[in-house]
PDB file of C-alpha atoms in Angstrom:
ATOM      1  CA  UNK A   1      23.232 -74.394  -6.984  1.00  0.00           C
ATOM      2  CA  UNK A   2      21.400 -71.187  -5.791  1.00  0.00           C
ATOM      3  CA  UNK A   3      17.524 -72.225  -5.762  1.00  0.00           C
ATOM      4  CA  UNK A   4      15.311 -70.159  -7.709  1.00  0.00           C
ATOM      5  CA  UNK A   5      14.015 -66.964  -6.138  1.00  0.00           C
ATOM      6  CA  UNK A   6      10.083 -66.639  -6.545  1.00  0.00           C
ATOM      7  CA  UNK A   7       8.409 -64.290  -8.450  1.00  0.00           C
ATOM      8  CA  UNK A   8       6.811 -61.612  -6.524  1.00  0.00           C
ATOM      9  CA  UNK A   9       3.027 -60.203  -8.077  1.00  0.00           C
ATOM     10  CA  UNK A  10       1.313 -57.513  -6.553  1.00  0.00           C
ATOM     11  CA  UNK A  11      -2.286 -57.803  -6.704  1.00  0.00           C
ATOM     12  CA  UNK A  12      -4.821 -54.700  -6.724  1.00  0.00           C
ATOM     13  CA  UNK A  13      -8.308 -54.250  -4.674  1.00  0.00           C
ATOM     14  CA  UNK A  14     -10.226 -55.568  -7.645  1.00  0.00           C
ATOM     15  CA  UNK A  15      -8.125 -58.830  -7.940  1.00  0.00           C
ATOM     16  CA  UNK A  16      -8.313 -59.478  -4.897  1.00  0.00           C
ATOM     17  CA  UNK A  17     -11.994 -59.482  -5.112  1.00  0.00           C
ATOM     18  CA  UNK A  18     -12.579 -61.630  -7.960  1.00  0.00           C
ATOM     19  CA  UNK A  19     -10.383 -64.441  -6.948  1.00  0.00           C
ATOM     20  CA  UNK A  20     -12.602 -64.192  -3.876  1.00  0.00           C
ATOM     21  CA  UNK A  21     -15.858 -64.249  -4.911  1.00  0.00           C
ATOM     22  CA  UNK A  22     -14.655 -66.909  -7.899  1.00  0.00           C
ATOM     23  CA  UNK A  23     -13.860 -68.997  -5.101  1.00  0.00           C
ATOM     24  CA  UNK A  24     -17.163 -68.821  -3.185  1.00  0.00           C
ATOM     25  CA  UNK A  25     -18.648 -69.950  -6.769  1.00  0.00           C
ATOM     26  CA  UNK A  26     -17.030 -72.932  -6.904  1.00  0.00           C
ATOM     27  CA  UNK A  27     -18.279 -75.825  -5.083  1.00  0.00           C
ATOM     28  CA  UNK A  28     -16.075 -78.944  -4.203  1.00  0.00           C
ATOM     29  CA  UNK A  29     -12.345 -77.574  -5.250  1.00  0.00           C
ATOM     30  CA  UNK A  30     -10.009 -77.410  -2.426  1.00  0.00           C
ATOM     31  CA  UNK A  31      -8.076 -74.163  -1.962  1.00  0.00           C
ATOM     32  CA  UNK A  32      -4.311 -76.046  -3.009  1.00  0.00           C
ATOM     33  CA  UNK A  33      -6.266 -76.854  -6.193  1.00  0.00           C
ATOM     34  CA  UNK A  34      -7.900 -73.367  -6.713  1.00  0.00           C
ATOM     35  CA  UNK A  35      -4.738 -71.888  -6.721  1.00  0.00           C
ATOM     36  CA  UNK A  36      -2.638 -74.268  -8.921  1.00  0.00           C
ATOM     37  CA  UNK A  37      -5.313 -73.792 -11.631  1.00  0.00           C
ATOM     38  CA  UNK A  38      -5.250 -69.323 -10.875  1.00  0.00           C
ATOM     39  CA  UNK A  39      -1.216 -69.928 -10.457  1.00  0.00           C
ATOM     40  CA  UNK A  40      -1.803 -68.149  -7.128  1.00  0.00           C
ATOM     41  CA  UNK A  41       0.781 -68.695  -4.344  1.00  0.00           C
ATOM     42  CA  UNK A  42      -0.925 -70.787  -1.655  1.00  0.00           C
ATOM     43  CA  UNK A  43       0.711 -68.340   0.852  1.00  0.00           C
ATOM     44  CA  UNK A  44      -0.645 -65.097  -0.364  1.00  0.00           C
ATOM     45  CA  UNK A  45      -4.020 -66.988  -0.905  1.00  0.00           C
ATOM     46  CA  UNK A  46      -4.081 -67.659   3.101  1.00  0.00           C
ATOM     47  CA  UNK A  47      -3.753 -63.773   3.878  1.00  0.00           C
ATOM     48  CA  UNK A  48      -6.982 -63.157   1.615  1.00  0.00           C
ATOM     49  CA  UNK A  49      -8.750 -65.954   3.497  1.00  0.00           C
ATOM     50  CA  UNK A  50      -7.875 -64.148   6.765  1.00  0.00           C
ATOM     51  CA  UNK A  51      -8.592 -60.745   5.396  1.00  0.00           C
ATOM     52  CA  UNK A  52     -11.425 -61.581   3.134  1.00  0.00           C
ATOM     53  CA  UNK A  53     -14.269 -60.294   4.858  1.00  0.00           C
ATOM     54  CA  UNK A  54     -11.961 -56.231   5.201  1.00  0.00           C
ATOM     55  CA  UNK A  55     -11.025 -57.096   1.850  1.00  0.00           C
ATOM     56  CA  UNK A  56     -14.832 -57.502   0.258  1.00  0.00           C
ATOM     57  CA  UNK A  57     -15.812 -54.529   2.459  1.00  0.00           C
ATOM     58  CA  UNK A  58     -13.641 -51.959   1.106  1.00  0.00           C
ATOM     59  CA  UNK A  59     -14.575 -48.968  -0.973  1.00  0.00           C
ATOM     60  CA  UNK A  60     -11.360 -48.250  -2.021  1.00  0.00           C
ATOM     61  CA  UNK A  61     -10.571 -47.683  -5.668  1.00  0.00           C
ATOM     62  CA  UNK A  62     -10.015 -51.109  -7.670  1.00  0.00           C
ATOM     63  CA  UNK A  63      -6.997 -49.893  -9.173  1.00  0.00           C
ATOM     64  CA  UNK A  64      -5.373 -49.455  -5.464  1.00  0.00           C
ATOM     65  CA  UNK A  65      -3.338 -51.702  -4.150  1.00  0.00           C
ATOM     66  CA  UNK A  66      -3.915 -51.558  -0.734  1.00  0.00           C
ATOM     67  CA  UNK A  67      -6.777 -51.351   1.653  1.00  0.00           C
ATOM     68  CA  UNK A  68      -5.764 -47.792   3.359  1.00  0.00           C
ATOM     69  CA  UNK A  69      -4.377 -47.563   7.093  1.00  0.00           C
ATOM     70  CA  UNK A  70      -0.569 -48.163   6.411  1.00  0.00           C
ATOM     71  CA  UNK A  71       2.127 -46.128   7.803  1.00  0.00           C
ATOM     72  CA  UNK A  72       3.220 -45.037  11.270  1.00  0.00           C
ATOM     73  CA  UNK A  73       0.150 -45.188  14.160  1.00  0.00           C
ATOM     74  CA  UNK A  74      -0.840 -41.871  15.094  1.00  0.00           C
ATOM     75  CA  UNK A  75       0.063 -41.333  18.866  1.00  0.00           C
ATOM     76  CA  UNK A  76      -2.663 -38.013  19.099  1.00  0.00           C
ATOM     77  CA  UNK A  77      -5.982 -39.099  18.826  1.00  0.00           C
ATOM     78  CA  UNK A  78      -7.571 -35.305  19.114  1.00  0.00           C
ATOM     79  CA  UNK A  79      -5.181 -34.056  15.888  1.00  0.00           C
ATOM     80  CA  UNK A  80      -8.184 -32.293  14.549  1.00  0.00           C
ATOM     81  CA  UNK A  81      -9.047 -30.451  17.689  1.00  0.00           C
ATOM     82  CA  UNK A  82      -5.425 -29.273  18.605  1.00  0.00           C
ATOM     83  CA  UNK A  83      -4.915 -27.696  15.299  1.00  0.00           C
ATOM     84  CA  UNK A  84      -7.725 -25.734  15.292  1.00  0.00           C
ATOM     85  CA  UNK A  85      -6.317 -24.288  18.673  1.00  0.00           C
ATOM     86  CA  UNK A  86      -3.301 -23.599  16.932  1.00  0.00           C
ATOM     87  CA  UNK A  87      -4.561 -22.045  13.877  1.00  0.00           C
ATOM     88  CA  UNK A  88      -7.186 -20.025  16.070  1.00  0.00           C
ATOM     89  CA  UNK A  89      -4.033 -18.750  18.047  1.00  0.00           C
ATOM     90  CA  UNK A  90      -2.080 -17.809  15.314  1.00  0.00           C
ATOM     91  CA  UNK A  91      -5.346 -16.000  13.913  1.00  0.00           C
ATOM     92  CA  UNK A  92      -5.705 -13.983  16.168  1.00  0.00           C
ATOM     93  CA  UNK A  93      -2.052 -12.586  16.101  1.00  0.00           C
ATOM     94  CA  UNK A  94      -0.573 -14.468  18.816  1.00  0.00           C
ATOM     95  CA  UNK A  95       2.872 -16.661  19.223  1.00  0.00           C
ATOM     96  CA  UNK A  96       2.006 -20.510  18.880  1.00  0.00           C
ATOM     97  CA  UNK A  97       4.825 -22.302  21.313  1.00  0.00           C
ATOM     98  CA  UNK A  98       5.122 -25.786  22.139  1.00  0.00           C
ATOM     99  CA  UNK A  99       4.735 -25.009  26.225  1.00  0.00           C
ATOM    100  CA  UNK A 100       0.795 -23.333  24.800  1.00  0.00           C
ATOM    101  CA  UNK A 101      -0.166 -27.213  23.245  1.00  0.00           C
ATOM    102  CA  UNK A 102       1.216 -28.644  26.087  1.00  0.00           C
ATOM    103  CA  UNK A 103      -1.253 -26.548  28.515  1.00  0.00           C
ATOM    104  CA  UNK A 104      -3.816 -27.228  26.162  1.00  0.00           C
ATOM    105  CA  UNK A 105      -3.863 -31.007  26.248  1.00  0.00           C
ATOM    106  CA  UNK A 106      -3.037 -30.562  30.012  1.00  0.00           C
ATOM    107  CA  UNK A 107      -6.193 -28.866  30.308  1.00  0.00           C
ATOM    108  CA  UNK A 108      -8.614 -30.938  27.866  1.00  0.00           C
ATOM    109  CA  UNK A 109      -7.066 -34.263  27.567  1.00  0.00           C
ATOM    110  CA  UNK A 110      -5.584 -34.946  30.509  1.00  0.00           C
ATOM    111  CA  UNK A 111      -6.703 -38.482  31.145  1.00  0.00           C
ATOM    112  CA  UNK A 112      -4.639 -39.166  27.301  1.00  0.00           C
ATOM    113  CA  UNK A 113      -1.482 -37.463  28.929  1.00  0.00           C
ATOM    114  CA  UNK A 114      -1.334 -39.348  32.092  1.00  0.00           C
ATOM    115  CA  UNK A 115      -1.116 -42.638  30.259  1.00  0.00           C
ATOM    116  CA  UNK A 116       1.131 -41.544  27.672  1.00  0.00           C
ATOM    117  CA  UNK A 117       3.753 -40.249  30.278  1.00  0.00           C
ATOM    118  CA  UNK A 118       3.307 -43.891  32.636  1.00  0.00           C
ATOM    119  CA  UNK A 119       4.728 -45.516  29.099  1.00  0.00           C
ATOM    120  CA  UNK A 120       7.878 -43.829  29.814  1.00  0.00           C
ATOM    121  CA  UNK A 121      10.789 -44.477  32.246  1.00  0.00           C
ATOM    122  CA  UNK A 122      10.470 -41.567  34.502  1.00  0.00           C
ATOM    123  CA  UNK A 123       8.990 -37.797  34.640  1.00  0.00           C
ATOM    124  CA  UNK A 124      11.987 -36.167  32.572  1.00  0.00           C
ATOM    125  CA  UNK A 125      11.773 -38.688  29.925  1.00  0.00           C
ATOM    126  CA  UNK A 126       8.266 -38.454  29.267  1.00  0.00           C
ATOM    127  CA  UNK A 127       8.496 -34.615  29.798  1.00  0.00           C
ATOM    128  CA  UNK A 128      11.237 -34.888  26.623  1.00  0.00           C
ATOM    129  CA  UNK A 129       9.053 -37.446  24.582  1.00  0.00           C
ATOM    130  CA  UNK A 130       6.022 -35.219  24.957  1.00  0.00           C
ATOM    131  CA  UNK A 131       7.964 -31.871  23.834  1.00  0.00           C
ATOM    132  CA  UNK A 132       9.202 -33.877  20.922  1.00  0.00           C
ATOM    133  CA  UNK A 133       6.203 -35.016  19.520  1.00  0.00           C
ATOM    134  CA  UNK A 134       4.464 -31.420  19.496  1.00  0.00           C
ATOM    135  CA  UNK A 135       7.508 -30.395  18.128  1.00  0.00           C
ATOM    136  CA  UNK A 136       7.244 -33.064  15.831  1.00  0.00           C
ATOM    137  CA  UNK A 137       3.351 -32.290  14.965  1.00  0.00           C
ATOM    138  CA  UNK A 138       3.785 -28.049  14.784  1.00  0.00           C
ATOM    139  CA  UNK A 139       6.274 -29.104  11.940  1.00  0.00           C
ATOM    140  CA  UNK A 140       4.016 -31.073   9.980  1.00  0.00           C
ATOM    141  CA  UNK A 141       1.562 -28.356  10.049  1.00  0.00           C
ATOM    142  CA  UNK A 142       3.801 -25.630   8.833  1.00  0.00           C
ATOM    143  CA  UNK A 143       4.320 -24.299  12.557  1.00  0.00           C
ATOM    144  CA  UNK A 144       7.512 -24.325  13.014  1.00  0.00           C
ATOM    145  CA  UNK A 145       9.018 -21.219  11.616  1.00  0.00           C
ATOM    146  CA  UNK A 146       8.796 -18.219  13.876  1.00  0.00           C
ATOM    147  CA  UNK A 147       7.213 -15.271  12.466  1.00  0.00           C
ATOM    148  CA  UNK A 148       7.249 -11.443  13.834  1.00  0.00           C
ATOM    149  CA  UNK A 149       3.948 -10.382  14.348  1.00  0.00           C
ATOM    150  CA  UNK A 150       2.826  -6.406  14.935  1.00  0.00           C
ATOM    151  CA  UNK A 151       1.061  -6.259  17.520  1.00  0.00           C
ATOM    152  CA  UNK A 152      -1.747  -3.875  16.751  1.00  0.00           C
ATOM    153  CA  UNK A 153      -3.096  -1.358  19.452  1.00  0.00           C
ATOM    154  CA  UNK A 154      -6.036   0.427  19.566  1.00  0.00           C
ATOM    155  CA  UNK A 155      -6.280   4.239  20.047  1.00  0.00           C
ATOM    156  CA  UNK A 156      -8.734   6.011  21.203  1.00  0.00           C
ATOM    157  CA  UNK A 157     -10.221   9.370  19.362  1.00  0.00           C
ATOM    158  CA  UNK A 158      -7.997  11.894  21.340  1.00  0.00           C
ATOM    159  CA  UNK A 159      -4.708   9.422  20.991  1.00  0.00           C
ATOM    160  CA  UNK A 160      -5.388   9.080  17.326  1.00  0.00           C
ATOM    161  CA  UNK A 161      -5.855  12.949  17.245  1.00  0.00           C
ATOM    162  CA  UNK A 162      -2.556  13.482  18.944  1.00  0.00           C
ATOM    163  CA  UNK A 163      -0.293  11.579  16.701  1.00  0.00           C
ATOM    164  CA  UNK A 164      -2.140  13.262  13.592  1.00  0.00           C
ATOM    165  CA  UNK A 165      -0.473  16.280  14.774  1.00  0.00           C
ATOM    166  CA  UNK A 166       2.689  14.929  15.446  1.00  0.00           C
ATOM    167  CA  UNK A 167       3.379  14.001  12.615  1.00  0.00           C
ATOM    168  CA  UNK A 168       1.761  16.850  11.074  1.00  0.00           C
ATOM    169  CA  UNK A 169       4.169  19.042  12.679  1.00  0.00           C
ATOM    170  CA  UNK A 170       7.600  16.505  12.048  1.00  0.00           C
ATOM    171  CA  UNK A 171       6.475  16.712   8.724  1.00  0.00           C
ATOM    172  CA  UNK A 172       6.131  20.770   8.424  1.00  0.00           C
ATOM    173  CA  UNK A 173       9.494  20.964   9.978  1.00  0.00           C
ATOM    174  CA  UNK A 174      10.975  18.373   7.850  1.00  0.00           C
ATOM    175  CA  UNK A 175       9.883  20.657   4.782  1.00  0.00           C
ATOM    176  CA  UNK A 176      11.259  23.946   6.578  1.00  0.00           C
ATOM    177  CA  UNK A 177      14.500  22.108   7.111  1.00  0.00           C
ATOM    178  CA  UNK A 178      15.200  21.380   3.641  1.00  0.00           C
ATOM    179  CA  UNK A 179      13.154  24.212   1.671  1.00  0.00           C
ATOM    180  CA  UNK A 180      16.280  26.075   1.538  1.00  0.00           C
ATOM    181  CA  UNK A 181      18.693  23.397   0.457  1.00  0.00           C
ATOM    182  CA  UNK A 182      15.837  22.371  -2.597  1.00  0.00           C
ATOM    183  CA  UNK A 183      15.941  26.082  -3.564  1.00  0.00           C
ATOM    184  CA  UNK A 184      19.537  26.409  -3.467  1.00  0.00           C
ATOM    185  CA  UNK A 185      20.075  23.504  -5.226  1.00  0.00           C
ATOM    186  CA  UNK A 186      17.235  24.420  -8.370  1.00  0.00           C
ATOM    187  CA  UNK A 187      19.062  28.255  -8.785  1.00  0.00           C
ATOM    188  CA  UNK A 188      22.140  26.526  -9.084  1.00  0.00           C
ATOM    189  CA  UNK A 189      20.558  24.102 -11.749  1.00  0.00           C
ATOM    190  CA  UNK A 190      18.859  26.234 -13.850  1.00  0.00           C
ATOM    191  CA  UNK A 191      22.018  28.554 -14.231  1.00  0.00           C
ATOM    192  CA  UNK A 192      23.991  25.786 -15.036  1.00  0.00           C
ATOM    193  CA  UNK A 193      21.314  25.032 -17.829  1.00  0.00           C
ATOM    194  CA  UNK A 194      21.109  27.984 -18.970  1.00  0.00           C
ATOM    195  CA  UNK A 195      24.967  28.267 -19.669  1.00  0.00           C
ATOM    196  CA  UNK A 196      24.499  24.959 -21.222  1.00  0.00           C
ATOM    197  CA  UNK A 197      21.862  26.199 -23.703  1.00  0.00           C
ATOM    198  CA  UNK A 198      24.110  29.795 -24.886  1.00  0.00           C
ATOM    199  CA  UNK A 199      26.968  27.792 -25.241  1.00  0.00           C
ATOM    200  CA  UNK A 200      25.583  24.939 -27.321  1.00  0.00           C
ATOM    201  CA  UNK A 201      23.659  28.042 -29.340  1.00  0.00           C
ATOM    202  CA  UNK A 202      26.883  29.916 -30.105  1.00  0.00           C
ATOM    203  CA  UNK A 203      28.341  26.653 -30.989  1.00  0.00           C
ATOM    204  CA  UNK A 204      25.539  25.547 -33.407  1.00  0.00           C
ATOM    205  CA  UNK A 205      25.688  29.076 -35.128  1.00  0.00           C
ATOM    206  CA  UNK A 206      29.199  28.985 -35.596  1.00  0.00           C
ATOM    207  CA  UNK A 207      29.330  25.672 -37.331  1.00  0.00           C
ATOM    208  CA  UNK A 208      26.192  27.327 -39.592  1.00  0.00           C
ATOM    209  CA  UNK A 209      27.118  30.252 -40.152  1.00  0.00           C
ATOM    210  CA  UNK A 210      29.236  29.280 -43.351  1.00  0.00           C
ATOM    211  CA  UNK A 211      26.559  26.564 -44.607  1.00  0.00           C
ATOM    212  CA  UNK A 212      23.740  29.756 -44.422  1.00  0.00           C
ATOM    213  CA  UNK A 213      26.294  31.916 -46.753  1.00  0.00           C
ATOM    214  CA  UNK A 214      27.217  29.528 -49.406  1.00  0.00           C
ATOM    215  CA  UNK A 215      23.171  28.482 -49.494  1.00  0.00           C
ATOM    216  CA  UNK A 216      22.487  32.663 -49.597  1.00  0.00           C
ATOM    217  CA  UNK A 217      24.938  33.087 -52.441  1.00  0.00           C
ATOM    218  CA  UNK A 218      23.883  30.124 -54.610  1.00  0.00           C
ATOM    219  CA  UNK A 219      20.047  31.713 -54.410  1.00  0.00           C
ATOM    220  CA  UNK A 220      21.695  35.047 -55.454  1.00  0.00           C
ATOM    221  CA  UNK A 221      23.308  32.917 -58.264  1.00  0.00           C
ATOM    222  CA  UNK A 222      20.321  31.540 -59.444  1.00  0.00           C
ATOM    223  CA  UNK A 223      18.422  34.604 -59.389  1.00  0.00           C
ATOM    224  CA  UNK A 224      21.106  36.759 -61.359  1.00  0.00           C
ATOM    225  CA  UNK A 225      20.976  33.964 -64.227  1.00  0.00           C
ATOM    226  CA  UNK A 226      24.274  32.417 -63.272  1.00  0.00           C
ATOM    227  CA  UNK A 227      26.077  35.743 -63.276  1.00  0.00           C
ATOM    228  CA  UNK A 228      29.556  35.942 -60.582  1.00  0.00           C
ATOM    229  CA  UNK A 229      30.678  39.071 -61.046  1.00  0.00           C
ATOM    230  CA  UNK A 230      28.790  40.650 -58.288  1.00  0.00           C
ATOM    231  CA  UNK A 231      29.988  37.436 -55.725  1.00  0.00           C
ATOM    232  CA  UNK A 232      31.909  39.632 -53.821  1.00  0.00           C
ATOM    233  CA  UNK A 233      29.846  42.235 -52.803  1.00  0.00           C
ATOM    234  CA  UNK A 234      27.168  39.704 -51.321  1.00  0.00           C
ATOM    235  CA  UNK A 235      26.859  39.528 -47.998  1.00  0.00           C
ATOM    236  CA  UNK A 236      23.723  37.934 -45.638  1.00  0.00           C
ATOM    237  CA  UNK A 237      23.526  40.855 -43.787  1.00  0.00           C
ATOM    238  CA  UNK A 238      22.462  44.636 -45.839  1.00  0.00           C
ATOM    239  CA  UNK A 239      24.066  46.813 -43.054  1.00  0.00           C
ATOM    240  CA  UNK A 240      27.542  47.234 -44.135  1.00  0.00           C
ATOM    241  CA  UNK A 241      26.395  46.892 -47.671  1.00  0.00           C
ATOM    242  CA  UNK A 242      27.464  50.646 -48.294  1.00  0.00           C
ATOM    243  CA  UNK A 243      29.969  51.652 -45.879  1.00  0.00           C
ATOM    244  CA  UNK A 244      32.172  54.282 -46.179  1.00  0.00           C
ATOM    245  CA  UNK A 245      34.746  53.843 -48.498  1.00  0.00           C
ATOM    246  CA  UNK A 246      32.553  51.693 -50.988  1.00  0.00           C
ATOM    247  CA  UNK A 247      32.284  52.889 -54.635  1.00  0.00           C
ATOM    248  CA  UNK A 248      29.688  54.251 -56.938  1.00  0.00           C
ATOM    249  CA  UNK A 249      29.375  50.691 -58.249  1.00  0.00           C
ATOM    250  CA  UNK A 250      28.839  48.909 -55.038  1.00  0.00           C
ATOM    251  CA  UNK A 251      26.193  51.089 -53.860  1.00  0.00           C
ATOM    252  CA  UNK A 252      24.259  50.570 -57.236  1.00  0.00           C
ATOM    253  CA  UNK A 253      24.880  46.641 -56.804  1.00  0.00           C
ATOM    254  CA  UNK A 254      23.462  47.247 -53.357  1.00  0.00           C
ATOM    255  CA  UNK A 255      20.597  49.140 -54.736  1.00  0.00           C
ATOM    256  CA  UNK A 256      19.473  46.509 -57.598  1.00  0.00           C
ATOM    257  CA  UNK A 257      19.931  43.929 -54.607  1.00  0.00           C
ATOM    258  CA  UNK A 258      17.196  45.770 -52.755  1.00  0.00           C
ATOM    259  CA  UNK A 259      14.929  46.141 -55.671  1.00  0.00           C
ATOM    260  CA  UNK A 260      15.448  42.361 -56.838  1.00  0.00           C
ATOM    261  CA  UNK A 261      14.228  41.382 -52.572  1.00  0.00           C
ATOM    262  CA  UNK A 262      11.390  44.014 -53.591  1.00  0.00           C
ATOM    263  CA  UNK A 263      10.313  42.072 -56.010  1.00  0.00           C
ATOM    264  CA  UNK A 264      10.814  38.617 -54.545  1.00  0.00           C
ATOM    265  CA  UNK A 265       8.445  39.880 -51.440  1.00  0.00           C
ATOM    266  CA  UNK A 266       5.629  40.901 -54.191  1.00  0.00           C
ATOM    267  CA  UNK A 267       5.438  36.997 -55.143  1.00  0.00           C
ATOM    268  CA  UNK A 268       5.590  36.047 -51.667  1.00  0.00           C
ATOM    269  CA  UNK A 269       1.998  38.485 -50.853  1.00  0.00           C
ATOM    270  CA  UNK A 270      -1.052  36.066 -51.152  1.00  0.00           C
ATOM    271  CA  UNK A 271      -3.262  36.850 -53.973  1.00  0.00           C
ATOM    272  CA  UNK A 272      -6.019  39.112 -52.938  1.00  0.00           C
ATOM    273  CA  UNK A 273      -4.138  41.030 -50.159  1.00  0.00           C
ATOM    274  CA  UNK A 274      -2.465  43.761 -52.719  1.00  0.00           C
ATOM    275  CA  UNK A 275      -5.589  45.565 -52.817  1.00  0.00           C
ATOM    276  CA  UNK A 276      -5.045  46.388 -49.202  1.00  0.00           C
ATOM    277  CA  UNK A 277      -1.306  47.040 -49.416  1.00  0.00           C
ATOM    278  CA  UNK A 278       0.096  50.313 -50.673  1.00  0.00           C
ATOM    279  CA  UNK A 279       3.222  49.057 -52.298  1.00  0.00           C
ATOM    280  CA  UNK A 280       6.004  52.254 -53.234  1.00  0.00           C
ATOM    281  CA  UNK A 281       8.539  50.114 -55.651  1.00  0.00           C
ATOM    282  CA  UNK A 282      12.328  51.024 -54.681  1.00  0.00           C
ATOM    283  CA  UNK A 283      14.609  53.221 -57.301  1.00  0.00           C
ATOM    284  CA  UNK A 284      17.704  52.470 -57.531  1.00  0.00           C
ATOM    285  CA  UNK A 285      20.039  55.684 -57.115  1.00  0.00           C
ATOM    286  CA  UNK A 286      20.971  57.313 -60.388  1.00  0.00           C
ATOM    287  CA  UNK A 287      24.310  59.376 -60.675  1.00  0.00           C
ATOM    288  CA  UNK A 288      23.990  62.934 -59.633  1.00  0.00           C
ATOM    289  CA  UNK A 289      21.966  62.173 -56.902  1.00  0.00           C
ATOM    290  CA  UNK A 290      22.952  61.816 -53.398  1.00  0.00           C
ATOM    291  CA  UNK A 291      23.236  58.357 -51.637  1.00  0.00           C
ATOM    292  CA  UNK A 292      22.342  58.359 -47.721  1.00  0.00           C
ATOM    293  CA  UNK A 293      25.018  55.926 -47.473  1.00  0.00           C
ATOM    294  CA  UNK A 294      28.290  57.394 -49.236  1.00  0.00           C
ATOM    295  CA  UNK A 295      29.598  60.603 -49.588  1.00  0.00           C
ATOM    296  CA  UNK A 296      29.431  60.596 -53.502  1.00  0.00           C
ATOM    297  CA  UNK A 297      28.123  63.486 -55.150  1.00  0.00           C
ATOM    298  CA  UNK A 298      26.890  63.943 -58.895  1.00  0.00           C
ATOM    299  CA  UNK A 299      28.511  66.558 -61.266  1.00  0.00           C
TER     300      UNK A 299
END
């Protein structure tokens, strides 16, 4: 039969000091009995007896569970002082090596180094053990990546001068280099563009041109009450209206055209300007006269 394991309690700061000072209040209990009637183990009750006066003289935080101090015993007394050497050196824009701590706790601690290194077995371990816990400490602090640093120089008036110019002048040539290949290279551009722009303006007045006629002829519909028979004389542009071999009739169509435009560009005038306009109405041609346009005669 496997005995029972014990129950394991962890106690915090503020337990600790009320089982304490409860005890102290009590007068005639031994400590067996004390902790039978707290159900305290009589073992854990002995460490707070040996602790009691670090225990009652903490400030830590009730809530805490320990007293502070735990972990790993710190081998480098003057922490504080060696990283402001480091940080000071890396400040200023230099490296920060493991060789520069070790000169700088061979030159302000030394006493600390020489009994560190008589722990050891000989020079070359103690040499190692040393290196490695710098090593150790740069990494803690973020040290231990190596970073370029530019190293910044400074110039006097005339070398500040002189490079002004120099790369004045690299600059003026750079531009003289490549002025002609810019210019070059815009001509051929903007011809190129401006091919572009004809061709997609013939295109766009091709595929119109038959949309502006039917809309022209449907407004000469309208206007001539519905009327067709003059449809095929119609045509957007009044130049070839009369050519040569045209008849008597198409050249009077052509004429009442004219006169019904006439008439259409009276409306459009804004009322009050025909005062100022000397309108002469168009007649249309009447037989016997001549026509500039054909080579009909009257009787």
């Amino acid at each position: 039969m496997r005995p029972r394991k014990r129950n394991q309690n962890r106690y915090k700061n503020e337990e600790r000091k009320f089982f304490l000072n409860k005890f102290k209040a009590t007068h005639g209990v031994s400590e067996r009995q004390f902790c039978r009637d707290n159900k305290l183990a009589f073992s854990t009750w002995q460490g707070w007896r040996t602790n009691e006066a670090k225990i009652l003289a903490s400030k830590r935080h009730g809530r805490l569970a320990t007293l502070g101090g735990q972990g790993l015993r710190e081998l480098i007394p003057f922490k504080n002082e060696l990283l402001a050497f480091m940080r000071d050196r890396r400040g200023t824009e230099r490296y920060v090596r493991v060789f520069h701590l070790m000169r700088w706790v061979k030159r302000h601690h030394r006493p600390w180094l020489v009994d560190y290194l008589s722990t050891k077995k000989n020079d070359a371990v103690g040499y190692n053990s040393f290196r490695t816990l710098l090593l150790r400490y740069l990494h803690i602090f973020r040290f231990s990546r190596f970073h370029y640093i530019m190293v910044k120089k400074l110039l006097t008036a005339e070398e500040a001068e002189a490079k002004r110019l120099k790369r004045n002048e690299q600059c003026k040539q750079y531009h003289i280099k490549n002025r002609e290949r810019r210019l070059a290279y815009k001509r051929e551009n903007h011809a190129k563009n401006k091919a572009h722009r004809l061709q997609k303006m013939k295109e766009w007045r091709e595929k119109n041109k038959e949309r502006r006629n039917v809309y022209f002829k449907e407004w000469w519909r309208k206007k001539r009450g519905g009327k067709d028979e003059d449809d095929h004389s119609l045509d957007p542009e009044f130049d070839d209206a009369c050519s040569d071999d045209s008849s008597n009739s198409t050249c009077t169509s052509s004429a009442s055209s004219l006169m019904l435009l006439s008439e259409v560009a009276l409306k459009c005038i804004p009322h009050g300007a025909h005062g100022s306009v000397k309108l002469e109405p168009l007649v249309a041609p009447v037989i016997g006269d001549a026509c500039h346009s054909c080579s009909l005669q009257g009787p």
